[in-house]
Tab-separated table of C-alpha atoms in Angstrom:
chain	number	residue	atom	x	y	z
A	1	ASP	CA	16.834	-34.670	62.783
A	2	ILE	CA	16.931	-35.124	59.008
A	3	GLN	CA	20.100	-36.907	57.910
A	4	MET	CA	21.697	-35.839	54.625
A	5	THR	CA	23.894	-38.378	52.874
A	6	GLN	CA	26.120	-37.310	50.009
A	7	SER	CA	27.918	-39.508	47.534
A	8	PRO	CA	30.592	-39.905	46.554
A	9	SER	CA	32.677	-38.481	49.397
A	10	SER	CA	35.441	-37.706	46.904
A	11	LEU	CA	35.676	-37.592	43.162
A	12	SER	CA	38.525	-37.188	40.685
A	13	ALA	CA	37.823	-35.634	37.315
A	14	SER	CA	39.504	-33.703	34.541
A	15	VAL	CA	38.890	-30.251	33.153
A	16	GLY	CA	36.073	-30.512	30.631
A	17	ASP	CA	34.425	-33.535	32.269
A	18	SER	CA	30.852	-33.575	33.495
A	19	VAL	CA	30.255	-34.806	37.056
A	20	THR	CA	27.232	-35.545	39.218
A	21	ILE	CA	27.017	-35.476	43.007
A	22	THR	CA	24.064	-36.983	44.794
A	23	CYS	CA	22.418	-36.112	48.088
A	24	ARG	CA	19.809	-38.225	49.840
A	25	ALA	CA	17.593	-37.075	52.689
A	26	SER	CA	16.417	-39.447	55.418
A	27	GLN	CA	12.836	-38.236	54.860
A	28	SER	CA	11.031	-36.237	52.238
A	29	ILE	CA	12.088	-32.589	52.160
A	30	SER	CA	10.152	-31.528	49.033
A	31	THR	CA	12.561	-29.150	47.271
A	32	TYR	CA	14.024	-27.564	50.410
A	33	LEU	CA	17.538	-28.431	49.313
A	34	ASN	CA	20.493	-26.143	48.713
A	35	TRP	CA	24.009	-26.701	47.362
A	36	TYR	CA	27.195	-24.860	48.360
A	37	GLN	CA	30.725	-24.739	47.014
A	38	HIS	CA	33.540	-24.363	49.516
A	39	LYS	CA	37.201	-23.705	48.865
A	40	PRO	CA	39.744	-23.852	51.724
A	41	GLY	CA	40.157	-20.602	53.609
A	42	THR	CA	37.173	-18.930	51.988
A	43	ALA	CA	33.504	-18.453	52.778
A	44	PRO	CA	31.160	-21.118	51.428
A	45	LYS	CA	29.259	-19.953	48.371
A	46	LEU	CA	25.618	-20.666	47.529
A	47	LEU	CA	25.277	-22.330	44.107
A	48	ILE	CA	21.772	-23.786	43.929
A	49	TYR	CA	18.744	-23.060	46.107
A	50	ALA	CA	15.363	-24.737	46.278
A	51	ALA	CA	16.828	-27.802	44.568
A	52	SER	CA	17.104	-26.367	41.074
A	53	SER	CA	17.362	-22.573	41.088
A	54	LEU	CA	20.735	-21.178	40.093
A	55	GLN	CA	22.003	-18.474	42.431
A	56	GLY	CA	22.784	-15.184	40.745
A	57	GLY	CA	26.424	-15.055	39.698
A	58	ALA	CA	26.843	-18.832	39.685
A	59	PRO	CA	27.967	-20.209	36.295
A	60	SER	CA	25.308	-21.907	34.196
A	61	ARG	CA	27.367	-25.123	34.045
A	62	PHE	CA	26.020	-25.831	37.546
A	63	SER	CA	22.563	-27.365	37.729
A	64	GLY	CA	20.477	-29.051	40.374
A	65	SER	CA	17.530	-31.397	40.285
A	66	GLY	CA	15.417	-33.618	42.474
A	67	SER	CA	12.615	-33.555	44.987
A	68	GLY	CA	11.469	-35.625	47.928
A	69	THR	CA	14.521	-37.520	49.127
A	70	ASP	CA	16.898	-37.676	46.144
A	71	PHE	CA	18.807	-34.769	44.677
A	72	THR	CA	21.682	-34.214	42.280
A	73	LEU	CA	24.158	-31.476	41.534
A	74	THR	CA	25.647	-31.642	38.059
A	75	ILE	CA	28.640	-29.692	36.862
A	76	SER	CA	29.062	-29.790	33.109
A	77	SER	CA	32.384	-29.033	31.437
A	78	LEU	CA	34.475	-28.717	34.608
A	79	GLN	CA	36.674	-25.659	34.876
A	80	PRO	CA	39.852	-25.371	36.999
A	81	GLU	CA	38.064	-23.147	39.508
A	82	ASP	CA	35.409	-25.824	40.143
A	83	PHE	CA	37.739	-28.093	42.092
A	84	ALA	CA	36.453	-27.638	45.626
A	85	ALA	CA	34.190	-29.236	48.221
A	86	TYR	CA	30.440	-29.330	47.691
A	87	TYR	CA	27.771	-29.623	50.379
A	88	CYS	CA	24.039	-30.124	50.310
A	89	GLN	CA	21.841	-28.631	53.029
A	90	GLN	CA	18.190	-29.121	53.893
A	91	SER	CA	16.012	-26.236	55.024
A	92	TYR	CA	12.802	-28.255	55.403
A	93	SER	CA	12.912	-28.312	59.166
A	94	LEU	CA	15.049	-27.394	62.131
A	95	PRO	CA	17.703	-28.297	62.910
A	96	ILE	CA	19.153	-27.364	59.548
A	97	THR	CA	21.456	-30.186	58.480
A	98	PHE	CA	24.190	-30.610	55.891
A	99	GLY	CA	25.689	-33.486	53.995
A	100	GLN	CA	29.218	-34.604	54.844
A	101	GLY	CA	30.502	-33.153	51.607
A	102	THR	CA	32.028	-34.228	48.314
A	103	ARG	CA	35.605	-33.289	47.576
A	104	LEU	CA	36.130	-32.756	43.842
A	105	GLU	CA	39.775	-33.170	42.883
A	106	ILE	CA	41.719	-32.814	39.689
A	107	LYS	CA	42.641	-36.107	38.056
B	1	GLN	CA	25.091	-6.394	48.742
B	2	VAL	CA	25.318	-7.698	52.279
B	3	GLN	CA	28.802	-8.503	53.570
B	4	LEU	CA	29.576	-10.328	56.814
B	5	VAL	CA	32.947	-9.827	58.504
B	6	GLN	CA	33.879	-11.976	61.478
B	7	SER	CA	36.324	-11.491	64.318
B	8	GLY	CA	39.740	-13.088	64.297
B	9	ALA	CA	41.046	-16.493	65.302
B	10	GLU	CA	40.948	-17.551	68.945
B	11	VAL	CA	42.895	-20.025	71.052
B	12	LYS	CA	41.094	-21.127	74.198
B	13	LYS	CA	41.691	-23.424	77.148
B	14	PRO	CA	39.335	-26.325	77.856
B	15	GLY	CA	36.479	-25.223	80.085
B	16	SER	CA	36.598	-21.615	78.959
B	17	SER	CA	34.252	-19.667	76.668
B	18	VAL	CA	34.660	-17.984	73.311
B	19	LYS	CA	32.701	-15.124	71.763
B	20	VAL	CA	32.775	-14.613	68.006
B	21	SER	CA	31.361	-11.526	66.318
B	22	CYS	CA	29.845	-11.062	62.870
B	23	LYS	CA	29.524	-7.507	61.531
B	24	ALA	CA	27.020	-6.969	58.711
B	25	SER	CA	27.245	-4.158	56.221
B	26	GLY	CA	25.741	-3.135	52.909
B	27	GLY	CA	22.171	-4.279	53.336
B	28	THR	CA	19.347	-5.051	55.713
B	29	PHE	CA	20.241	-6.598	59.045
B	30	SER	CA	17.314	-6.550	61.419
B	31	SER	CA	14.697	-8.480	59.437
B	32	ASN	CA	16.747	-11.403	58.130
B	33	ALA	CA	17.987	-14.383	60.089
B	34	ILE	CA	21.634	-14.745	61.027
B	35	SER	CA	22.733	-18.295	61.695
B	36	TRP	CA	25.941	-19.774	63.064
B	37	VAL	CA	27.432	-22.848	61.449
B	38	ARG	CA	30.614	-24.608	62.444
B	39	GLN	CA	32.854	-27.035	60.631
B	40	ALA	CA	35.279	-29.226	62.538
B	41	PRO	CA	38.301	-30.706	60.742
B	42	GLY	CA	37.266	-33.452	58.355
B	43	GLN	CA	33.565	-33.067	59.094
B	44	GLY	CA	30.564	-31.546	57.383
B	45	PRO	CA	29.069	-28.232	58.441
B	46	GLU	CA	26.896	-28.192	61.558
B	47	TRP	CA	24.146	-25.656	62.269
B	48	MET	CA	24.312	-24.286	65.805
B	49	GLY	CA	21.437	-21.830	65.883
B	50	GLY	CA	20.163	-18.535	64.596
B	51	ILE	CA	18.437	-15.274	65.406
B	52	ILE	CA	16.275	-12.616	63.789
B	53	PRO	CA	17.838	-9.386	65.106
B	54	MET	CA	14.608	-7.401	65.185
B	55	PHE	CA	12.931	-10.028	67.367
B	56	GLY	CA	15.958	-10.890	69.472
B	57	THR	CA	14.928	-14.459	70.266
B	58	ALA	CA	17.355	-17.144	69.188
B	59	ASN	CA	16.668	-20.735	68.193
B	60	TYR	CA	19.344	-23.309	68.993
B	61	ALA	CA	20.169	-26.804	67.833
B	62	GLN	CA	19.446	-29.210	70.668
B	63	LYS	CA	23.077	-30.362	70.679
B	64	PHE	CA	24.198	-26.902	71.778
B	65	GLN	CA	21.286	-25.949	74.046
B	66	GLY	CA	22.553	-24.550	77.322
B	67	ARG	CA	26.048	-23.992	76.011
B	68	VAL	CA	25.558	-21.492	73.185
B	69	THR	CA	24.142	-17.984	73.247
B	70	ILE	CA	23.430	-16.022	70.090
B	71	ILE	CA	22.593	-12.347	70.285
B	72	ALA	CA	22.337	-9.479	67.833
B	73	ASP	CA	22.907	-5.751	68.296
B	74	GLU	CA	20.816	-3.794	65.804
B	75	SER	CA	22.605	-0.532	66.602
B	76	THR	CA	25.929	-1.925	65.415
B	77	THR	CA	24.517	-4.505	62.960
B	78	THR	CA	26.608	-7.146	64.681
B	79	ALA	CA	25.688	-10.663	65.717
B	80	TYR	CA	27.549	-12.627	68.357
B	81	MET	CA	27.918	-16.300	69.180
B	82	ASP	CA	29.100	-17.264	72.661
B	83	LEU	CA	30.050	-20.900	73.295
B	84	SER	CA	30.905	-22.031	76.816
B	85	SER	CA	32.469	-25.088	78.493
B	86	LEU	CA	34.797	-25.602	75.557
B	87	THR	CA	36.448	-28.955	74.877
B	88	SER	CA	38.856	-30.065	72.176
B	89	GLU	CA	35.825	-31.233	70.171
B	90	ASP	CA	34.822	-27.588	69.761
B	91	THR	CA	37.935	-26.912	67.696
B	92	ALA	CA	36.448	-25.797	64.400
B	93	VAL	CA	35.925	-22.938	61.977
B	94	TYR	CA	32.839	-20.991	62.971
B	95	TYR	CA	30.822	-19.150	60.335
B	96	CYS	CA	27.958	-16.717	60.450
B	97	ALA	CA	25.583	-16.712	57.513
B	98	ARG	CA	22.520	-14.740	56.490
B	99	ASP	CA	19.211	-16.351	55.653
B	100	ILE	CA	16.717	-14.109	53.858
B	101	SER	CA	13.897	-15.649	55.867
B	102	PRO	CA	12.322	-13.362	58.481
B	103	ASP	CA	11.376	-16.456	60.493
B	104	ILE	CA	14.123	-18.563	62.040
B	105	THR	CA	11.778	-21.570	62.152
B	106	ARG	CA	11.274	-21.378	58.367
B	107	PRO	CA	14.807	-21.281	56.957
B	108	THR	CA	15.570	-20.856	53.271
B	109	TRP	CA	19.241	-20.727	52.285
B	110	PHE	CA	22.466	-19.109	53.446
B	111	ASP	CA	23.881	-16.240	51.451
B	112	PRO	CA	26.300	-14.683	52.127
B	113	TRP	CA	28.588	-16.303	54.675
B	114	GLY	CA	31.246	-14.688	56.812
B	115	GLN	CA	34.868	-15.544	56.174
B	116	GLY	CA	35.028	-17.890	59.146
B	117	THR	CA	36.735	-17.765	62.543
B	118	LEU	CA	39.059	-20.556	63.621
B	119	VAL	CA	38.600	-21.473	67.248
B	120	THR	CA	41.246	-23.795	68.647
B	121	VAL	CA	40.697	-25.393	72.043
B	122	SER	CA	43.917	-26.660	73.550
B	123	SER	CA	45.506	-26.935	76.952
C-alpha cells in the first residue's frame, strides 16, 4: 500500500496569513493526488484534484502543486471559513490511501 | 448535481453487523464508482472498497476482505455497505463518495461525499 504522510499534523494561523501543507507519498504517484477540506459534522469537500487543478466552486486562494512523491497545498490569505482539517489522498493505485490530516486552527 | 444521502446513526453490539445505505439523486448513478470511506476518531480516512453499479462487482481493501460487502441497486440508485463481526475498533463515521471513474481499479477523486453515518460499537 502507498503510505501518505502529511505535515504538519496541526497548524495555527491568523486570518490573512498564507499557509502551506505538505504531503509525501511512499512511492511515486505522478500527479494522482487530491486534497480535501473537512469540517466537523459535514461531508468532506474536494478542493484540488490531480495535484493542481482547482475544483469548481473552490476559492482561488487554494492552490496545489507537486508531482512524484512531494506535494503541497497552499492557502493564501486565510479566511475564517478555512479553519478546518485538510487531507491528501492518492488515486494512483488501490487501495486508495489518505494522509492522517492537518488540522488548521485559528491563532 | 449529484447528491448522496446516507442512513442514520447506528449503535451495534460487538459481533453483530451493520448496513449503511447511500441514496444518490440528481445525476448519473450506474456508470460512476461509489466508494465507502470510514474515519475513526482521531484517525485519517480509510478506504474500504467500491463498486460500479452497472457492473455490480465490488473491489475491497484487503483489510476488510471477508468482512465487508458493498452492493448497489440501480433501480433505487442506492448503494449499501454491510460490515460484519463488528468490534469497538469499527466505531467510526462511514461515508459514501462518488468517483467519476467508470473503472473501480482506476480511481480519480471523490466528489461529492455523503453526510456520513456514525456507527458506534459498544456492549
